[in-house]
Amino acid sequence: MSVRLIFRCQFCDAQPDPLTQISLEKSVPELMWGQYEDAMPQQWLIWHGRGLYGPPRYACNAHRGDLVAYLRDHYGTIGPHPWKRPPYPTNLRNPDRDRAIAAGGRSAMPKWGYGPQVK
Ligand SMILES: [Zn+2]
C-alpha cells in the first residue's frame, strides 16, 4: 500500500510538479520547529511550524511572500522564527536521522523492511 500525500498551496490551488512533490514529501517526517525550508525545483516554501507556530504550511513560488506575511502577522509576536530572512535551506535533514526514520525510528510499529529506503 502506498500513500500519496497531496500538497496544496495555502493561497491558491497550485499543486507541485513531481520533483517538487518529492521535496515536499521528504520534508514531512522532520522534527523541525519554527523553520522555513525551500522545496526545489519549483521553490515552494515550507513553514515547519508545530507547537505554538501552528501546523506545517506550504506555499507555491508565487505565494511565498504571502505565506511569510501571513506567518509574521499571526506568529510574529511569539518569537523570532517567522522573521528569518531568506535564503532558506533546501534541506534540513541529516543522514543519521534519515536512516533512523527509515528503520522505523519514528514509528510505533516495525516496518519489516517496507519502510522508505534511504539512498
Ligand atoms: Zn499559490
mmCIF file of C-alpha atoms and ligand atoms in Angstrom:
data_model
loop_
_atom_site.group_PDB
_atom_site.id
_atom_site.type_symbol
_atom_site.label_atom_id
_atom_site.label_comp_id
_atom_site.label_asym_id
_atom_site.label_seq_id
_atom_site.Cartn_x
_atom_site.Cartn_y
_atom_site.Cartn_z
ATOM 1 C CA MET A 1 0.000 0.000 0.000
ATOM 2 C CA SER A 2 1.402 3.351 -0.908
ATOM 3 C CA VAL A 3 0.191 6.651 0.354
ATOM 4 C CA ARG A 4 0.329 9.695 -1.833
ATOM 5 C CA LEU A 5 0.434 12.945 0.016
ATOM 6 C CA ILE A 6 -1.394 15.855 -1.518
ATOM 7 C CA PHE A 7 0.183 19.251 -1.113
ATOM 8 C CA ARG A 8 -1.641 22.428 -1.966
ATOM 9 C CA CYS A 9 -0.560 25.980 -1.802
ATOM 10 C CA GLN A 10 -2.281 27.693 1.080
ATOM 11 C CA PHE A 11 -3.290 30.620 -1.131
ATOM 12 C CA CYS A 12 -4.271 29.051 -4.456
ATOM 13 C CA ASP A 13 -4.986 25.653 -5.986
ATOM 14 C CA ALA A 14 -1.476 25.136 -7.249
ATOM 15 C CA GLN A 15 -0.029 21.684 -6.836
ATOM 16 C CA PRO A 16 3.675 20.932 -7.072
ATOM 17 C CA ASP A 17 5.291 19.298 -10.056
ATOM 18 C CA PRO A 18 6.561 15.749 -9.481
ATOM 19 C CA LEU A 19 10.061 16.745 -8.421
ATOM 20 C CA THR A 20 8.844 19.394 -6.030
ATOM 21 C CA GLN A 21 6.330 16.898 -4.725
ATOM 22 C CA ILE A 22 9.252 14.674 -3.787
ATOM 23 C CA SER A 23 10.939 17.548 -1.973
ATOM 24 C CA LEU A 24 7.754 18.263 -0.070
ATOM 25 C CA GLU A 25 7.265 14.620 0.846
ATOM 26 C CA LYS A 26 10.792 14.453 2.188
ATOM 27 C CA SER A 27 10.061 17.377 4.460
ATOM 28 C CA VAL A 28 7.192 15.656 6.232
ATOM 29 C CA PRO A 29 8.978 13.403 8.719
ATOM 30 C CA GLU A 30 11.097 16.213 10.008
ATOM 31 C CA LEU A 31 11.023 17.286 13.576
ATOM 32 C CA MET A 32 11.575 20.893 12.754
ATOM 33 C CA TRP A 33 10.076 23.709 14.689
ATOM 34 C CA GLY A 34 9.668 27.249 13.527
ATOM 35 C CA GLN A 35 11.787 26.993 10.399
ATOM 36 C CA TYR A 36 11.400 27.823 6.744
ATOM 37 C CA GLU A 37 12.543 25.435 4.059
ATOM 38 C CA ASP A 38 12.658 25.739 0.288
ATOM 39 C CA ALA A 39 11.286 22.851 -1.746
ATOM 40 C CA MET A 40 13.065 22.686 -5.077
ATOM 41 C CA PRO A 41 12.923 22.883 -8.042
ATOM 42 C CA GLN A 42 9.742 24.971 -8.080
ATOM 43 C CA GLN A 43 10.769 26.837 -4.962
ATOM 44 C CA TRP A 44 7.780 26.156 -2.835
ATOM 45 C CA LEU A 45 8.115 27.490 0.663
ATOM 46 C CA ILE A 46 7.565 25.172 3.590
ATOM 47 C CA TRP A 47 6.901 26.505 7.028
ATOM 48 C CA HIS A 48 7.754 23.956 9.689
ATOM 49 C CA GLY A 49 5.522 25.331 12.362
ATOM 50 C CA ARG A 50 4.287 22.963 15.031
ATOM 51 C CA GLY A 51 3.611 23.822 18.618
ATOM 52 C CA LEU A 52 2.950 27.477 19.123
ATOM 53 C CA TYR A 53 3.632 28.132 15.464
ATOM 54 C CA GLY A 54 0.698 26.108 14.205
ATOM 55 C CA PRO A 55 0.623 23.369 11.567
ATOM 56 C CA PRO A 56 3.122 22.980 8.741
ATOM 57 C CA ARG A 57 2.147 25.244 5.857
ATOM 58 C CA TYR A 58 3.023 25.287 2.191
ATOM 59 C CA ALA A 59 3.040 27.946 -0.485
ATOM 60 C CA CYS A 60 3.821 27.856 -4.197
ATOM 61 C CA ASN A 61 6.521 30.075 -5.606
ATOM 62 C CA ALA A 62 4.017 32.801 -6.478
ATOM 63 C CA HIS A 63 2.708 32.942 -2.934
ATOM 64 C CA ARG A 64 5.871 32.617 -0.885
ATOM 65 C CA GLY A 65 5.638 36.246 0.127
ATOM 66 C CA ASP A 66 2.025 35.817 1.159
ATOM 67 C CA LEU A 67 2.918 32.917 3.401
ATOM 68 C CA VAL A 68 5.745 34.826 5.061
ATOM 69 C CA ALA A 69 3.459 37.819 5.608
ATOM 70 C CA TYR A 70 0.740 35.571 6.993
ATOM 71 C CA LEU A 71 3.124 33.892 9.410
ATOM 72 C CA ARG A 72 4.608 37.158 10.603
ATOM 73 C CA ASP A 73 1.129 38.543 11.107
ATOM 74 C CA HIS A 74 -0.081 35.531 13.082
ATOM 75 C CA TYR A 75 3.020 34.333 14.872
ATOM 76 C CA GLY A 76 5.389 37.273 14.699
ATOM 77 C CA THR A 77 4.875 38.172 18.342
ATOM 78 C CA ILE A 78 5.622 34.664 19.600
ATOM 79 C CA GLY A 79 9.255 34.530 18.663
ATOM 80 C CA PRO A 80 11.902 35.402 16.094
ATOM 81 C CA HIS A 81 11.455 32.358 13.829
ATOM 82 C CA PRO A 82 8.882 33.798 11.392
ATOM 83 C CA TRP A 83 11.132 36.820 10.855
ATOM 84 C CA LYS A 84 14.007 34.819 9.490
ATOM 85 C CA ARG A 85 15.052 36.180 6.123
ATOM 86 C CA PRO A 86 15.952 34.211 3.007
ATOM 87 C CA PRO A 87 17.831 32.405 1.693
ATOM 88 C CA TYR A 88 16.259 29.429 3.355
ATOM 89 C CA PRO A 89 17.833 25.994 3.396
ATOM 90 C CA THR A 90 16.646 23.463 0.841
ATOM 91 C CA ASN A 91 17.354 20.510 3.042
ATOM 92 C CA LEU A 92 17.004 20.447 6.793
ATOM 93 C CA ARG A 93 17.669 16.763 7.054
ATOM 94 C CA ASN A 94 20.713 14.906 8.174
ATOM 95 C CA PRO A 95 21.639 11.399 7.062
ATOM 96 C CA ASP A 96 21.731 9.861 10.518
ATOM 97 C CA ARG A 97 18.198 10.877 11.279
ATOM 98 C CA ASP A 98 17.068 9.757 7.833
ATOM 99 C CA ARG A 99 18.427 6.318 8.494
ATOM 100 C CA ALA A 100 16.756 6.194 11.886
ATOM 101 C CA ILE A 101 13.417 7.215 10.390
ATOM 102 C CA ALA A 102 13.746 4.732 7.540
ATOM 103 C CA ALA A 103 14.420 1.984 10.040
ATOM 104 C CA GLY A 104 11.177 2.804 11.789
ATOM 105 C CA GLY A 105 12.601 5.038 14.474
ATOM 106 C CA ARG A 106 9.562 7.294 14.420
ATOM 107 C CA SER A 107 7.008 4.526 14.216
ATOM 108 C CA ALA A 108 5.460 2.508 16.986
ATOM 109 C CA MET A 109 5.389 -0.460 14.624
ATOM 110 C CA PRO A 110 8.400 -2.019 12.928
ATOM 111 C CA LYS A 111 8.244 -1.686 9.165
ATOM 112 C CA TRP A 112 9.552 -5.145 8.363
ATOM 113 C CA GLY A 113 11.674 -3.847 5.537
ATOM 114 C CA TYR A 114 8.867 -1.995 3.785
ATOM 115 C CA GLY A 115 9.730 1.449 5.057
ATOM 116 C CA PRO A 116 11.147 4.209 2.913
ATOM 117 C CA GLN A 117 14.580 3.440 1.607
ATOM 118 C CA VAL A 118 17.331 5.914 2.277
ATOM 119 C CA LYS A 119 19.717 6.312 -0.610
HETATM 120 ZN ZN ZN B 1 -0.107 29.705 -4.627
#
